[in-house]
Coordinates of N, CA and C in Angstrom, one line a residue:
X1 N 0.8 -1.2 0.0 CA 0.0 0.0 0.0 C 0.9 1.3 0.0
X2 N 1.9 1.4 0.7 CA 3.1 2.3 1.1 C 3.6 2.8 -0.3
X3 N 4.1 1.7 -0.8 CA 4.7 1.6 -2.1 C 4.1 2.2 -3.1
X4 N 2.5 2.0 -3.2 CA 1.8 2.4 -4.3 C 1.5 4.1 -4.1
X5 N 0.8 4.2 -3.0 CA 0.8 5.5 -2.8 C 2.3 6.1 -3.0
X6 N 3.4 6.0 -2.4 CA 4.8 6.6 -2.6 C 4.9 6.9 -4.1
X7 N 4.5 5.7 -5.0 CA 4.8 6.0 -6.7 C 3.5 7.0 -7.3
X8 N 2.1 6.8 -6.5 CA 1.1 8.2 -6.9 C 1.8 9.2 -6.5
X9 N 2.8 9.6 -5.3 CA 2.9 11.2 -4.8 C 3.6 11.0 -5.8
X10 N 4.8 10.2 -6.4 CA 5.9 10.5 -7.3 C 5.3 11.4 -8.6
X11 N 3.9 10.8 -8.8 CA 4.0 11.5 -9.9 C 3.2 12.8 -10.2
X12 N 2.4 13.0 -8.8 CA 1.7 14.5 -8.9 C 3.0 14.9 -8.5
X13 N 4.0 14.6 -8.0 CA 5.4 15.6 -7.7 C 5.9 16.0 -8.8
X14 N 6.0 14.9 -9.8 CA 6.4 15.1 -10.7 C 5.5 16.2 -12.2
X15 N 4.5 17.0 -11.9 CA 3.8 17.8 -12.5 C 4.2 18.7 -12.1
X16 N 4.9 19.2 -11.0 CA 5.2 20.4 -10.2 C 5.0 20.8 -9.1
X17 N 4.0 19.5 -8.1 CA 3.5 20.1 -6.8 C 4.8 19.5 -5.8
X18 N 4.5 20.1 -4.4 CA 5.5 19.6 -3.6 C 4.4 18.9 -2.6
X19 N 5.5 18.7 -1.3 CA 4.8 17.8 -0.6 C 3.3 18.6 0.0
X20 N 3.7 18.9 0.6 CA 1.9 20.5 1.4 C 1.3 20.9 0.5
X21 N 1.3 21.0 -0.5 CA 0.4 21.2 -1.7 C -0.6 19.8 -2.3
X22 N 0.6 18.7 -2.2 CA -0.3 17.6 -2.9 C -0.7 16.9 -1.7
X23 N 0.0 16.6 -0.5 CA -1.0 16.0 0.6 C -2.3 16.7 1.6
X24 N -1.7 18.4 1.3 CA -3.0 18.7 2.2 C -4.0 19.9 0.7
X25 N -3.7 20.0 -0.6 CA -4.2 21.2 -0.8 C -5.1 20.5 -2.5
X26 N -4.6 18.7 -2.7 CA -5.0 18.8 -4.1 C -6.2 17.6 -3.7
X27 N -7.0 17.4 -4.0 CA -8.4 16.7 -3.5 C -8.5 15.6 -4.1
X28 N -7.6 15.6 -5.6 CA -7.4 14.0 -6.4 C -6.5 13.3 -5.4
X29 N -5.8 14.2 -4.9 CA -4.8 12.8 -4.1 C -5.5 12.2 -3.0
X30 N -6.3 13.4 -2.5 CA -7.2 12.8 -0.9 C -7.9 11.2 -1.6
X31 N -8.9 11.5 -2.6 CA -9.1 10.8 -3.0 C -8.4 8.8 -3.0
X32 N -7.0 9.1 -3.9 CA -6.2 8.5 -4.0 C -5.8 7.5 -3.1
X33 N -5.6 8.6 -1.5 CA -5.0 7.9 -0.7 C -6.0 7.0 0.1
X34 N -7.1 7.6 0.2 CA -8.6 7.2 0.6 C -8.6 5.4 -0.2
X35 N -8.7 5.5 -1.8 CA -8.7 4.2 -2.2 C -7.7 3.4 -1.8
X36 N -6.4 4.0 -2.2 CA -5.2 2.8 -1.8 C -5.6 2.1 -0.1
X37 N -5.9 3.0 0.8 CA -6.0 2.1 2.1 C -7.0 1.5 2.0
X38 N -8.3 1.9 1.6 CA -9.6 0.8 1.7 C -9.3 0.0 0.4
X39 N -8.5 -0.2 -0.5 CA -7.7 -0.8 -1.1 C -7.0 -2.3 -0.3
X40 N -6.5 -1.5 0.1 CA -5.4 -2.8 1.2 C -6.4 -3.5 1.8
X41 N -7.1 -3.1 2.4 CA -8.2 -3.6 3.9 C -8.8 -4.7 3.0
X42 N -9.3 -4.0 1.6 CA -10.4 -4.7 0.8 C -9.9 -6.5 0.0
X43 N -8.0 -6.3 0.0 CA -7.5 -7.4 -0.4 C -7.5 -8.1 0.8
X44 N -6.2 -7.3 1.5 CA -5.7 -8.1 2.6 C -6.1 -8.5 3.7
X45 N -7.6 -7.8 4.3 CA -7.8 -8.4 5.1 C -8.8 -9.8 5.6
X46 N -8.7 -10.7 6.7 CA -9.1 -12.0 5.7 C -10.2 -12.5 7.4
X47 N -9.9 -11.6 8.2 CA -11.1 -12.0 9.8 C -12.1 -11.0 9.5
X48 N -13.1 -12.2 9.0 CA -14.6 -11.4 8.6 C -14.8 -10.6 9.3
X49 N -15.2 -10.4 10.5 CA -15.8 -9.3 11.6 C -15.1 -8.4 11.3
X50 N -14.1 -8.3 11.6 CA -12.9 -7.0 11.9 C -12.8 -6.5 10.1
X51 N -13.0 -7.9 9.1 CA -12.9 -7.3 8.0 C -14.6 -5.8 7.2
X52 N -15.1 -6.8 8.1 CA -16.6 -6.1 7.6 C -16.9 -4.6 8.4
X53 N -16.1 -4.7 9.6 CA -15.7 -3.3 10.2 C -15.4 -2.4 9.6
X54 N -13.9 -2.7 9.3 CA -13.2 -2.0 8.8 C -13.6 -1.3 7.4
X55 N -14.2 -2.3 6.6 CA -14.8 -1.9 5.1 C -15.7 -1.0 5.7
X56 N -16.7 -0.8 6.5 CA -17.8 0.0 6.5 C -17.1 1.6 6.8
X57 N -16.3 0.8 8.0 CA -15.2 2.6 8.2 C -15.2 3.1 6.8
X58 N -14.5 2.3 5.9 CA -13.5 3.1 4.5 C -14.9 3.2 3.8
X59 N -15.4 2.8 3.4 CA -16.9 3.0 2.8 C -17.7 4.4 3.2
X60 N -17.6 4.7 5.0 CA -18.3 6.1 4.6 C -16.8 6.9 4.8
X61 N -15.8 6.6 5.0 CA -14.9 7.6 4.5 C -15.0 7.7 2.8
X62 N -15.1 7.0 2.0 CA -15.3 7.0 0.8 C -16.0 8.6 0.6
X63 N -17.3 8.1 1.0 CA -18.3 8.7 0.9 C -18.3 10.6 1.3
X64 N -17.4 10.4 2.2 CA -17.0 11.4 2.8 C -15.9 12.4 1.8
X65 N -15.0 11.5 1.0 CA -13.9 11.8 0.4 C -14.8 12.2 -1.3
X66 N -15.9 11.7 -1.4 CA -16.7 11.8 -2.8 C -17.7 13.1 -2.7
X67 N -18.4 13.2 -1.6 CA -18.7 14.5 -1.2 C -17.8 15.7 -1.3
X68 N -16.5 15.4 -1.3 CA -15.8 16.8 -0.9 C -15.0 16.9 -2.3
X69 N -14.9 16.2 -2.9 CA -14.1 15.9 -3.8 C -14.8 16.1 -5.5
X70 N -15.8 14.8 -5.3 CA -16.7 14.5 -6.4 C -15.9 13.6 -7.1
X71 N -15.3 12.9 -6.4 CA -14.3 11.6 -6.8 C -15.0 10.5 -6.5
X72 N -15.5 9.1 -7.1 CA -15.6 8.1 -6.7 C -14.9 7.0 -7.2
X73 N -14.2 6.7 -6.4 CA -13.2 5.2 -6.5 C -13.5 4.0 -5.5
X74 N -14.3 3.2 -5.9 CA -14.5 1.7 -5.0 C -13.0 1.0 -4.6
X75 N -13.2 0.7 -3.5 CA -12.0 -0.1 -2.7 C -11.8 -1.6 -3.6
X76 N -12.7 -1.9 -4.4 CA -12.7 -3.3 -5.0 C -12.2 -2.9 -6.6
X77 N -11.7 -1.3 -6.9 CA -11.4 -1.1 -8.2 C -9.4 -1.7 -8.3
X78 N -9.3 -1.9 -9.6 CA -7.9 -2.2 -9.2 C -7.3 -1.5 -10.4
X79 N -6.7 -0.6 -9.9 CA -5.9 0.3 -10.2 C -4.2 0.5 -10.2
X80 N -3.4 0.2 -11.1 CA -2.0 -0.1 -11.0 C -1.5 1.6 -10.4
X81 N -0.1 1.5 -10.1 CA 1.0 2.5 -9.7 C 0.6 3.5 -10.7
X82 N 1.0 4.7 -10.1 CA 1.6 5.6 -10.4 C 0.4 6.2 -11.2
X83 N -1.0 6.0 -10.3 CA -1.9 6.9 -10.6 C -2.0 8.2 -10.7
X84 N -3.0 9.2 -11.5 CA -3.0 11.0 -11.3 C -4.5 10.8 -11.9
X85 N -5.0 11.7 -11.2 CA -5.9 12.3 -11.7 C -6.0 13.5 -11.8
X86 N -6.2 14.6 -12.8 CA -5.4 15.8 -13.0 C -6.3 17.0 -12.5
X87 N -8.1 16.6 -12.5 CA -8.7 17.7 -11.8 C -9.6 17.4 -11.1
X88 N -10.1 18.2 -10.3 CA -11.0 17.9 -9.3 C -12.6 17.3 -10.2
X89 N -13.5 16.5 -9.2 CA -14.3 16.2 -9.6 C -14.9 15.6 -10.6
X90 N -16.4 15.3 -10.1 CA -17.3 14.6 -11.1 C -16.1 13.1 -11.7
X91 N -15.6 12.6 -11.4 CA -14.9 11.3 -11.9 C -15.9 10.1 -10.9
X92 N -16.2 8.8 -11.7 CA -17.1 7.9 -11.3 C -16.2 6.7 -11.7
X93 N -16.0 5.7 -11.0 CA -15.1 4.9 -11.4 C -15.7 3.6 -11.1
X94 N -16.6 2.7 -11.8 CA -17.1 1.2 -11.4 C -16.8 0.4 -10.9
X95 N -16.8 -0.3 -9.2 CA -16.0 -1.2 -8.7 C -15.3 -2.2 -9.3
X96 N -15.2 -2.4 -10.2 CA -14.9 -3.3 -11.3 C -13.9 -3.1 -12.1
X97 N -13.7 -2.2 -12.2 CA -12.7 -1.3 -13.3 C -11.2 -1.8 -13.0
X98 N -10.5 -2.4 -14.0 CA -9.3 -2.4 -14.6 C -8.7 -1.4 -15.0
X99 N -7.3 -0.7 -13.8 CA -7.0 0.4 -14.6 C -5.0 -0.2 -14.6
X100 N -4.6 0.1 -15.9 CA -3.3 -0.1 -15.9 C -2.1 0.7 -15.2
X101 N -1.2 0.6 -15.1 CA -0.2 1.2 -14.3 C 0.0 2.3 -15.1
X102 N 0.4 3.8 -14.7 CA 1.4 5.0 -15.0 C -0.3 5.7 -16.1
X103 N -1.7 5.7 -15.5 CA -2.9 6.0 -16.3 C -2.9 7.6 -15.9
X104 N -3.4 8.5 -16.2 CA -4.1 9.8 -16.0 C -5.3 9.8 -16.6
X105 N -6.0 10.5 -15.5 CA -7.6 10.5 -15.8 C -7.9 11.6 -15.7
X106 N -8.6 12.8 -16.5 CA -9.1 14.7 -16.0 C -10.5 14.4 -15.6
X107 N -11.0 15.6 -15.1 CA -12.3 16.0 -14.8 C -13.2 15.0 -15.2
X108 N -14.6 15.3 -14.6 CA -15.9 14.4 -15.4 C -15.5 13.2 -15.9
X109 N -14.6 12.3 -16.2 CA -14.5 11.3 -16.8 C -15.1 9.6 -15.8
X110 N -15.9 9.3 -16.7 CA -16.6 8.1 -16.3 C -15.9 6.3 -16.7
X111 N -15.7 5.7 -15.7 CA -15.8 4.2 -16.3 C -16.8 3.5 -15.9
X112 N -17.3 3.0 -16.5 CA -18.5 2.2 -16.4 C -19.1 0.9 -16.8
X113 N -20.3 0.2 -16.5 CA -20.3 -0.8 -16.8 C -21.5 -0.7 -18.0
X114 N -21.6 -1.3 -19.0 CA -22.8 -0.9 -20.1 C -22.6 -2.5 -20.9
X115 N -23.7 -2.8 -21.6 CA -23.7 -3.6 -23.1 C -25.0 -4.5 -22.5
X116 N -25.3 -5.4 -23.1 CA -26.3 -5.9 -23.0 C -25.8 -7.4 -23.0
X117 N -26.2 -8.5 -22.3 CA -26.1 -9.9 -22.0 C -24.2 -10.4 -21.8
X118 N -23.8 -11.0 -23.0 CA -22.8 -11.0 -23.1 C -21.8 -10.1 -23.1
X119 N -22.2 -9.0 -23.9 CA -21.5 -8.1 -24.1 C -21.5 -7.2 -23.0
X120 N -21.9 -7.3 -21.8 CA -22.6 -6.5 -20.2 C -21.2 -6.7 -19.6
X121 N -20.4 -5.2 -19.0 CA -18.8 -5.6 -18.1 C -18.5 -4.2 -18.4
X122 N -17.6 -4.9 -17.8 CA -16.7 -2.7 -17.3 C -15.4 -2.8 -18.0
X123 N -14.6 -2.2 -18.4 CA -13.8 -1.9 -19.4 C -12.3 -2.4 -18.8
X124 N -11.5 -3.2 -19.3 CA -9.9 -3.2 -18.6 C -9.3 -2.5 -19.6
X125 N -8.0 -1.0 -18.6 CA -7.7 -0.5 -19.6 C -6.0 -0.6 -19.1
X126 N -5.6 -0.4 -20.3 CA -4.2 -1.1 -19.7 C -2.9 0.4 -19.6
X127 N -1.5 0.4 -20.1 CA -1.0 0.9 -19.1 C -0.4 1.9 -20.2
X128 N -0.5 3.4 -19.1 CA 0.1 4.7 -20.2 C -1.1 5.3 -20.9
X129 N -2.5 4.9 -20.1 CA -3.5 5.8 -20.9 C -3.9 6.9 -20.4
X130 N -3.9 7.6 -21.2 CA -5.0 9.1 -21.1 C -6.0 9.1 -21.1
X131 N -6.7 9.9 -20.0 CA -8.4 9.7 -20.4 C -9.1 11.4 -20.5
X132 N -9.0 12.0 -21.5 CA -9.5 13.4 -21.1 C -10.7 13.7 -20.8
X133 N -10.9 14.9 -20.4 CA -11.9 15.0 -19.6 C -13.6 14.9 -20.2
X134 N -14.2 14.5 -19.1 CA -15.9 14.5 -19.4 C -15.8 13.3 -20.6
X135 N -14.8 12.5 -20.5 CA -15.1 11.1 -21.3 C -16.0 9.9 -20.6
X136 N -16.4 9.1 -21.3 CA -16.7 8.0 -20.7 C -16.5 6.8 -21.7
X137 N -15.9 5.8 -20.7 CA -15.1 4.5 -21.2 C -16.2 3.5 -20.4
X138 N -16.9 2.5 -21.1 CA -18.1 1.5 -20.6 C -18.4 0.8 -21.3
X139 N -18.4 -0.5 -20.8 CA -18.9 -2.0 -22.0 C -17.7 -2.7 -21.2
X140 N -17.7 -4.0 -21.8 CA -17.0 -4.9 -21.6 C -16.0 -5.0 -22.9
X141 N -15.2 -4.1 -22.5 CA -13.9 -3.9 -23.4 C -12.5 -3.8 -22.9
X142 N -11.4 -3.6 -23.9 CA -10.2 -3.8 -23.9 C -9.9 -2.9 -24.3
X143 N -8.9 -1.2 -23.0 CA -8.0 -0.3 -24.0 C -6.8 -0.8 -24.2
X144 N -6.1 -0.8 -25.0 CA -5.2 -1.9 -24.8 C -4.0 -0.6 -24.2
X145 N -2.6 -0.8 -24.3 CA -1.5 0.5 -23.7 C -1.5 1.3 -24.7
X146 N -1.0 3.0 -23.6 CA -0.3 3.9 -24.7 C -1.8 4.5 -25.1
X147 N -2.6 4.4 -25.2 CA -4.0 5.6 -26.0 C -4.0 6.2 -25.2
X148 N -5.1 6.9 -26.0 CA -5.0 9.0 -25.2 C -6.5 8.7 -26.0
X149 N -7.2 9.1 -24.7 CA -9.0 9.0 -25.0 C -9.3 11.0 -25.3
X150 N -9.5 11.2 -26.0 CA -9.5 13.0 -26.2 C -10.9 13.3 -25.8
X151 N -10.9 14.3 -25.2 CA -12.2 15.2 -24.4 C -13.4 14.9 -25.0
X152 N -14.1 14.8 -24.1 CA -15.8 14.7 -24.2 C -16.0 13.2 -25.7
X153 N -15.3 12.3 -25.1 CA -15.2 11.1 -26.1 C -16.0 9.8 -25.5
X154 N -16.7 9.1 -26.2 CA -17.7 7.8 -25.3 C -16.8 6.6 -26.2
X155 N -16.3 5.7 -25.5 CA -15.4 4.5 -25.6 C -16.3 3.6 -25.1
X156 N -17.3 2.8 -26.6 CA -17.7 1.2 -26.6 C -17.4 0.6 -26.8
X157 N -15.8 1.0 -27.5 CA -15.7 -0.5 -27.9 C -14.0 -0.6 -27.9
X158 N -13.5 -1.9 -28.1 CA -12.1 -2.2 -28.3 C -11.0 -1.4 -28.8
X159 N -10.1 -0.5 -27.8 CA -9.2 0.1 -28.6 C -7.4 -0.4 -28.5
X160 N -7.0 -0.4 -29.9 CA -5.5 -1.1 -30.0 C -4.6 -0.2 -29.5
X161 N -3.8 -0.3 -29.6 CA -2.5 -0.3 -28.3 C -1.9 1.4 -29.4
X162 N -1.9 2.0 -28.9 CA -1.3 3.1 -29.4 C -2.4 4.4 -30.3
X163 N -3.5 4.0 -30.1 CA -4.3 4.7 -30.4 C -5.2 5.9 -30.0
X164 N -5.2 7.4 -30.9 CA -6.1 8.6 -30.4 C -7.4 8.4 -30.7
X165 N -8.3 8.2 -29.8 CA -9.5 8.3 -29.5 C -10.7 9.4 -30.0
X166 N -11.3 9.6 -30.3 CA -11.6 11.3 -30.3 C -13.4 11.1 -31.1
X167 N -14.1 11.6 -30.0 CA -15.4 11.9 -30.7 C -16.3 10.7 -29.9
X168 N -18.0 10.6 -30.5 CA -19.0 10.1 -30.1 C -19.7 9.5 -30.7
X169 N -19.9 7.9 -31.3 CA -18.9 7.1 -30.5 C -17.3 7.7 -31.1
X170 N -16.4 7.3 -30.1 CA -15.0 7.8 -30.5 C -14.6 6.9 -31.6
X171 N -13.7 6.9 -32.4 CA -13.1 6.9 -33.7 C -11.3 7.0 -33.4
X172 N -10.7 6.0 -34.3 CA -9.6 6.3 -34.0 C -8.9 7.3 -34.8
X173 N -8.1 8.4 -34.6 CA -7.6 9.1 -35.5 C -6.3 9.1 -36.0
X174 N -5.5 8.4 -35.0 CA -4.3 9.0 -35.4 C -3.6 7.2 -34.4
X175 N -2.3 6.8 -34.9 CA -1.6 6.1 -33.9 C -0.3 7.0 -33.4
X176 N -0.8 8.0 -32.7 CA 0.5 9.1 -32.2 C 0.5 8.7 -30.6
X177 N -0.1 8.0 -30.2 CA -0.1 7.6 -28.7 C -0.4 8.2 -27.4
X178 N -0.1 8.3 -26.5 CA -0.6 9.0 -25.1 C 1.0 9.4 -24.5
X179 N 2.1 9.5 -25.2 CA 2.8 10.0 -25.1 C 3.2 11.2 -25.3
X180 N 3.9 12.1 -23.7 CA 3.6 13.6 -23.8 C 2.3 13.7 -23.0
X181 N 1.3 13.3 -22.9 CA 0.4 13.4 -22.1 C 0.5 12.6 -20.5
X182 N 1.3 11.9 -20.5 CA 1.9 11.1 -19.8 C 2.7 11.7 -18.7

């Protein structure tokens, strides 16, 4: 848990904030740090009682952290290192959700669960993606690494590994990647 949070501060440090700025002044990290611990509790811990405690604690701290924030991240989401989320609010994230390592997510952006029978699941997205803002990524799909989802874009379906996103439904435009956004 230590480790993963240490590699999130790495990298809102790495945008320009210092430590007092990003632990008491940026509300994606509250968020952050809120998941990684009800994170841990939600794998590691394994004495039902104490476990069902504890979840309910981190649950209305959740709640607490989504209110102030407008962040929602489920403790059962699994989300790799070296998270950012780059602005405050409105972000909704499906207990379910696959997110890859070294991802950035802006404003308003949604993952979610959508499709109908078979096709019904929440999206795994894999590592080095962009998601800009007021997007939403939903279905039972695969981003594969490296895409860059561009603003106000709806992601149904399967995107290959190095691909720009862009539009409603989104469309691939370009294979210039999510590098530099990164």
């Amino acid at each position: 848990m230590f480790k993963l949070l240490r590699l999130d501060y790495l990298k809102y440090k790495s945008y320009g904030g210092h430590f007092i700025s990003i632990l008491f002044l940026t509300q994606a990290f509250w968020a952050i740090i809120q998941y990684r611990i009800a994170s841990y509790f939600y794998t590691n811990l394994r004495i039902p009682i104490i476990r069902d405690i504890v979840l309910f604690i981190c649950l209305l701290w959740r709640k607490v952290i989504e209110l102030t924030t407008g962040i929602s991240i489920p403790a059962s989401a699994k989300i790799g290192p070296s998270f950012y989320i780059g602005h405050f609010g409105g972000i909704i994230l499906n207990a379910k959700v696959v997110l890859g390592t070294n991802c950035n997510i802006s404003q308003g952006v949604t993952i979610g669960v959508s499709g109908k029978d078979e096709k019904r699941g929440v999206p795994i997205i894999g590592n080095n993606v962009f998601i800009g803002a007021n997007s939403v990524v939903a279905g039972k799909i695969v981003i594969e690494d490296n895409v860059l989802i561009g603003a106000c874009s709806l992601v149904t379906s399967n995107v290959l590994a190095g691909s720009v996103m862009l539009g409603v439904p989104a469309k691939s435009i370009s294979q210039n990647t999510s590098n530099g956004y990164i």
